[in-house]
Coordinates of C-alpha atoms in Angstrom, one line a residue:
M6 CA -78.2 23.5 -0.9
A7 CA -75.4 25.0 -3.0
S8 CA -76.3 25.9 -6.5
S9 CA -74.5 24.6 -9.5
A10 CA -72.9 28.0 -9.9
D11 CA -71.3 27.5 -6.5
A12 CA -69.6 24.1 -7.4
P13 CA -66.5 25.6 -8.9
L14 CA -66.0 27.9 -5.9
E15 CA -66.4 24.9 -3.5
S16 CA -64.0 22.9 -5.6
G17 CA -61.5 25.7 -5.5
L18 CA -61.8 26.1 -1.7
S19 CA -61.4 22.3 -1.3
S20 CA -58.1 22.4 -3.3
L21 CA -56.8 25.3 -1.2
R22 CA -57.6 23.4 2.0
L23 CA -55.8 20.3 0.7
A24 CA -52.8 22.4 -0.2
A25 CA -52.9 24.3 3.1
D26 CA -53.2 21.0 5.1
K27 CA -50.0 19.4 3.6
Y28 CA -48.1 19.6 6.8
R29 CA -51.1 19.9 9.3
S30 CA -53.1 16.7 9.1
I31 CA -55.5 17.8 11.8
L32 CA -57.0 20.2 9.3
N33 CA -58.1 17.2 7.2
D34 CA -60.6 16.1 9.8
E35 CA -64.2 16.6 8.5
K36 CA -65.2 17.9 11.9
T37 CA -63.4 21.2 11.1
G38 CA -66.6 22.3 9.4
N39 CA -68.2 22.8 12.9
I40 CA -65.2 24.7 14.3
R41 CA -65.6 28.4 15.0
W42 CA -62.5 29.9 13.4
R43 CA -61.0 33.2 14.7
Y44 CA -61.0 34.7 11.2
G45 CA -64.2 33.0 9.9
G46 CA -62.6 30.0 8.2
P47 CA -59.8 27.5 8.2
P48 CA -56.3 29.1 7.7
I49 CA -54.4 28.8 4.5
F50 CA -50.6 28.2 4.6
D51 CA -49.5 28.7 1.0
T52 CA -46.9 31.4 1.8
V53 CA -45.4 29.9 4.9
N54 CA -45.3 26.4 3.3
K55 CA -43.5 27.9 0.3
L56 CA -41.0 29.5 2.7
F57 CA -40.5 26.3 4.6
E58 CA -39.9 24.2 1.4
E59 CA -37.5 26.7 -0.1
E60 CA -35.5 26.8 3.2
R61 CA -35.5 23.0 3.5
T62 CA -34.3 22.7 -0.1
H63 CA -31.6 25.2 0.6
R64 CA -30.4 23.3 3.7
Q65 CA -30.5 20.0 1.9
L66 CA -28.4 21.4 -0.9
S67 CA -26.0 22.9 1.6
L68 CA -25.7 19.6 3.4
T69 CA -25.1 17.8 0.1
L70 CA -22.4 20.2 -0.9
S71 CA -20.8 20.0 2.6
T72 CA -20.8 16.2 2.4
S73 CA -19.3 16.3 -1.0
K74 CA -16.6 18.7 0.0
A75 CA -15.8 16.6 3.1
N76 CA -15.5 13.5 0.9
M77 CA -13.2 15.4 -1.5
A78 CA -11.1 16.7 1.4
T79 CA -10.8 13.1 2.7
R80 CA -9.6 11.9 -0.8
E81 CA -7.3 14.9 -1.1
E82 CA -5.8 14.2 2.3
K83 CA -5.4 10.5 1.5
D84 CA -3.7 11.1 -1.8
K85 CA -1.9 14.3 -0.8
Y86 CA 1.6 13.0 -1.5
R87 CA 0.8 10.0 -3.8
S88 CA -1.1 11.2 -6.9
V89 CA -1.1 7.7 -8.4
L90 CA -3.9 6.8 -5.9
N91 CA -6.2 9.2 -7.8
D92 CA -6.7 6.7 -10.6
V93 CA -6.7 3.2 -9.0
G94 CA -8.7 1.5 -11.8
E95 CA -8.8 -2.3 -11.4
V96 CA -5.7 -2.5 -9.2
Q97 CA -5.2 -5.7 -7.2
W98 CA -4.2 -4.5 -3.7
R99 CA -2.1 -6.7 -1.4
Y100 CA -4.4 -6.2 1.5
G101 CA -7.6 -6.0 -0.6
H102 CA -8.1 -2.2 -0.6
P103 CA -6.1 1.0 -1.3
P104 CA -3.8 1.9 1.6
A105 CA -4.4 4.9 3.9
F106 CA -1.7 7.2 5.0
A107 CA -3.1 9.4 7.8
L108 CA -0.6 8.3 10.4
V109 CA 2.6 8.5 8.4
N110 CA 1.4 11.7 6.7
Q111 CA 1.0 13.3 10.1
L112 CA 4.4 12.1 11.2
F113 CA 5.9 13.6 8.0
E114 CA 4.2 16.9 8.4
E115 CA 5.2 17.2 12.1
G116 CA 8.8 16.2 11.5
Q117 CA 9.8 17.5 8.1
T118 CA 12.7 19.8 8.0
K119 CA 12.0 21.1 4.4
V120 CA 8.8 22.5 3.1
W121 CA 9.1 22.6 -0.7
P122 CA 6.9 24.9 -2.9
E123 CA 4.0 23.1 -4.6
G124 CA 5.0 22.0 -8.1
S125 CA 8.8 22.4 -7.4
L126 CA 11.3 19.8 -8.6
E127 CA 12.0 18.9 -5.0
E128 CA 8.3 18.3 -4.2
T129 CA 7.8 16.3 -7.4
V130 CA 10.8 14.0 -6.6
Q131 CA 9.7 13.6 -3.0
N132 CA 6.2 12.6 -4.0
A133 CA 7.5 10.3 -6.7
I134 CA 9.6 8.4 -4.2
K135 CA 6.7 8.1 -1.8
S136 CA 4.5 6.8 -4.6
W137 CA 7.2 4.3 -5.6
E138 CA 7.5 3.0 -2.1
M139 CA 3.7 2.7 -1.9
E140 CA 3.4 0.7 -5.0
F141 CA 6.0 -1.8 -4.1
S142 CA 4.5 -2.2 -0.6
H143 CA 0.8 -2.4 -1.6
K144 CA 0.4 -3.6 -5.2
I145 CA 0.9 -7.2 -6.2
R146 CA 1.0 -6.9 -10.0
L147 CA 3.6 -5.0 -12.0
Q148 CA 1.0 -4.2 -14.6
D149 CA -0.7 -2.0 -12.0
F150 CA 2.4 0.1 -11.4
K151 CA 2.5 3.7 -12.6
T152 CA 5.8 4.9 -11.2
I153 CA 8.2 2.6 -12.9
N154 CA 9.0 1.2 -16.4
P155 CA 8.8 -2.5 -15.4
D156 CA 10.7 -3.7 -18.5
K157 CA 13.8 -1.6 -17.6
F158 CA 13.6 -1.1 -13.9
K159 CA 16.6 -1.8 -11.7
L160 CA 17.2 -1.0 -8.0
F161 CA 20.8 -0.6 -6.9
V162 CA 21.6 -0.3 -3.2
N163 CA 25.0 0.7 -2.0
G164 CA 26.7 -0.3 -5.2
R165 CA 25.4 -3.9 -5.2
E166 CA 24.0 -5.8 -8.2
G167 CA 20.8 -4.3 -9.5
L168 CA 17.4 -5.9 -8.6
S169 CA 14.7 -6.2 -11.3
A170 CA 11.2 -5.0 -10.7
E171 CA 10.1 -8.7 -10.2
E172 CA 12.8 -9.3 -7.7
T173 CA 12.1 -6.1 -5.8
L174 CA 8.4 -6.9 -5.6
R175 CA 9.0 -10.4 -4.4
L176 CA 11.5 -9.4 -1.7
G177 CA 9.7 -6.3 -0.6
S178 CA 11.2 -2.9 -0.3
Y179 CA 12.6 -3.5 3.2
N180 CA 14.5 -6.6 2.2
A181 CA 15.6 -5.1 -1.1
L182 CA 17.0 -2.0 0.6
L183 CA 18.6 -3.9 3.5
K184 CA 20.5 -6.5 1.6
T185 CA 24.1 -6.5 2.6
S186 CA 27.4 -8.2 1.7
L187 CA 28.5 -8.4 5.4
P188 CA 29.2 -11.9 6.8
G189 CA 26.1 -13.3 8.6
E190 CA 27.5 -13.0 12.1
F191 CA 27.9 -9.2 11.6
Q192 CA 24.5 -8.6 10.0
Y193 CA 22.0 -6.5 12.1
Y194 CA 19.2 -7.8 10.0
K195 CA 19.2 -10.8 7.7
P196 CA 17.0 -10.2 4.6
E197 CA 17.6 -13.8 3.3
E198 CA 15.8 -15.1 6.3
E199 CA 12.8 -12.7 6.0
S200 CA 9.8 -12.9 3.8
F201 CA 7.9 -9.9 2.3
E202 CA 5.3 -10.2 5.1
S203 CA 7.8 -10.8 8.0
S204 CA 9.9 -7.8 7.0
H205 CA 7.0 -5.5 6.9
D206 CA 5.6 -6.8 10.1
A207 CA 8.9 -6.2 11.9
F208 CA 9.1 -2.6 10.9
R209 CA 5.4 -1.9 11.3
S210 CA 5.6 -3.2 14.9
A211 CA 8.8 -1.2 15.6
L212 CA 7.6 2.1 14.0
P213 CA 3.8 2.1 14.6
R214 CA 3.4 5.7 13.4
G215 CA 5.1 5.0 10.1
F216 CA 8.5 5.5 8.4
A217 CA 8.4 9.0 7.0
F218 CA 10.5 10.2 4.0
E219 CA 11.6 13.6 2.9
I220 CA 13.8 15.1 0.2
L221 CA 16.5 17.3 1.6
S222 CA 18.1 18.5 -1.7
V223 CA 17.8 17.9 -5.4
Y224 CA 21.1 18.4 -7.3
S225 CA 19.9 17.7 -10.9
G226 CA 16.8 17.4 -13.0
P227 CA 15.5 14.7 -15.3
P228 CA 16.4 12.3 -16.8
N229 CA 19.0 11.7 -14.1
I230 CA 17.8 13.2 -10.8
A231 CA 20.3 13.2 -8.0
F232 CA 19.0 13.9 -4.5
K233 CA 19.6 13.7 -0.8
F234 CA 17.0 12.2 1.5
R235 CA 16.0 11.5 5.1
H236 CA 14.0 8.6 6.5
W237 CA 12.7 8.6 10.1
G238 CA 10.2 7.2 12.6
Y239 CA 9.8 6.6 16.3
F240 CA 10.9 3.4 17.9
E241 CA 7.7 2.7 19.9
G242 CA 7.3 -1.1 19.4
D243 CA 9.5 -4.2 19.7
F244 CA 12.1 -4.9 17.1
K245 CA 13.7 -8.3 16.8
G246 CA 13.7 -8.9 20.5
H247 CA 14.6 -5.3 21.5
A248 CA 12.2 -3.3 23.6
P249 CA 11.2 0.2 22.3
T250 CA 12.9 3.3 23.5
G251 CA 10.4 5.8 22.2
E252 CA 13.2 7.7 20.5
M253 CA 13.4 8.8 16.9
V254 CA 15.4 6.6 14.6
Q255 CA 16.5 7.9 11.2
F256 CA 19.1 7.7 8.5
L257 CA 20.2 10.0 5.7
G258 CA 21.2 8.9 2.2
L259 CA 21.8 9.9 -1.4
G260 CA 20.0 8.7 -4.5
V261 CA 20.0 8.9 -8.3
L262 CA 16.7 8.4 -10.1
K263 CA 16.8 7.8 -13.8
V264 CA 13.4 8.4 -15.5
D265 CA 12.0 7.9 -19.0
E266 CA 10.0 10.5 -21.0
L267 CA 6.9 9.6 -19.0
L268 CA 8.9 10.3 -15.8
R269 CA 8.7 6.6 -14.9
A270 CA 11.6 5.2 -12.9
E271 CA 14.0 3.1 -15.0
E272 CA 16.8 2.9 -12.5
I273 CA 17.1 3.9 -8.8
E274 CA 20.5 4.0 -7.0
I275 CA 20.4 4.4 -3.2
Y276 CA 23.4 5.0 -1.0
Y277 CA 23.1 5.1 2.8
D278 CA 24.5 3.6 6.0
P279 CA 22.1 1.0 7.5
G280 CA 24.0 1.3 10.8
E281 CA 22.4 4.7 11.3
L282 CA 19.0 3.0 11.4
F283 CA 19.9 -0.2 13.3
G284 CA 21.9 1.8 15.9
G285 CA 18.6 3.2 17.1
L286 CA 16.6 0.0 16.7
L287 CA 19.1 -2.2 18.7
K288 CA 19.5 0.3 21.4
G289 CA 16.6 -1.0 23.5
P290 CA 17.2 -3.7 26.1
P291 CA 16.2 -7.3 25.2
V292 CA 12.5 -7.8 25.5
L293 CA 12.8 -10.7 28.0
E294 CA 14.4 -8.4 30.5
T295 CA 11.5 -5.9 30.3
K296 CA 9.2 -6.6 33.3
T297 CA 5.5 -5.8 33.1
T298 CA 4.1 -3.4 35.7
D299 CA 0.9 -5.4 36.3
T300 CA 2.3 -8.7 37.5
G301 CA 6.0 -8.1 38.1
D302 CA 7.0 -11.2 36.1
N303 CA 9.4 -11.5 33.1
T304 CA 6.6 -11.8 30.5
A305 CA 7.6 -9.9 27.3
E306 CA 5.5 -6.8 26.8
K307 CA 3.4 -6.7 23.6
H308 CA 3.8 -3.8 21.2
S309 CA 1.9 -4.5 18.1
C310 CA 0.3 -1.5 16.4
P311 CA 0.5 -2.0 12.6
F312 CA 0.6 1.0 10.3
T313 CA 0.2 1.5 6.6
H314 CA 3.6 2.5 5.1

């Protein structure tokens, strides 16, 4: 029988065994007392357990940091050209969530003809126009807009009467930019017959990879910024009864952006030839003449691959 003097020693050994058995439950078995150990007693794993725990903690921290960096990279990629998405607040989005731009950003980066230095006037104007287009396409309340002064905003296209912020939001950016004074029989596209949704659906279907935008030149700085731009995409889906050609469609234009002291747009003037765009979109044969390869009948092919503009 152990003496009372041996009690503290036994208690200490018991604590050591419990600590040593943290990751090896088999050592908790009471039968280990009858085991003949190679070194005279059960092994103690304090050192290796400490090494294991330190390495595990290090790996967990590394994984957490890697995940955090990946999430940051995703956010930075998403908002790369539209900084207003960094502070969304209580925005009411048209489709219930902030838009994603992976496809159109890839199209832009593969097809851009100008690469402007970060922070340059050209890059600033380019991103401002992208952000302006994003807000009019994806936000439903003017109070959520950050790129315009809604009380003063006017959009002028090819010298026509200016549209207010409310009118532009109601019509949608496509209808607003494609309004024309041509007689109806000569119109390539009739904005008066299109809703916000139908206009966006038509171009999303025709240009499934998006409709990219770049600044080619900036001729003056704020408050009246004059610039030249290019808009392009690939005609890979049906457009108004015309089959896709797979070719690039584009148009060039000039603009004047008047901004306030907060760099919010008060007026935007756009000048361009819509015929450049529609010349490519109406080039494809009528859809009803496009035969399917599976059955050989005259059923119209389906080309519906929506994108986020």
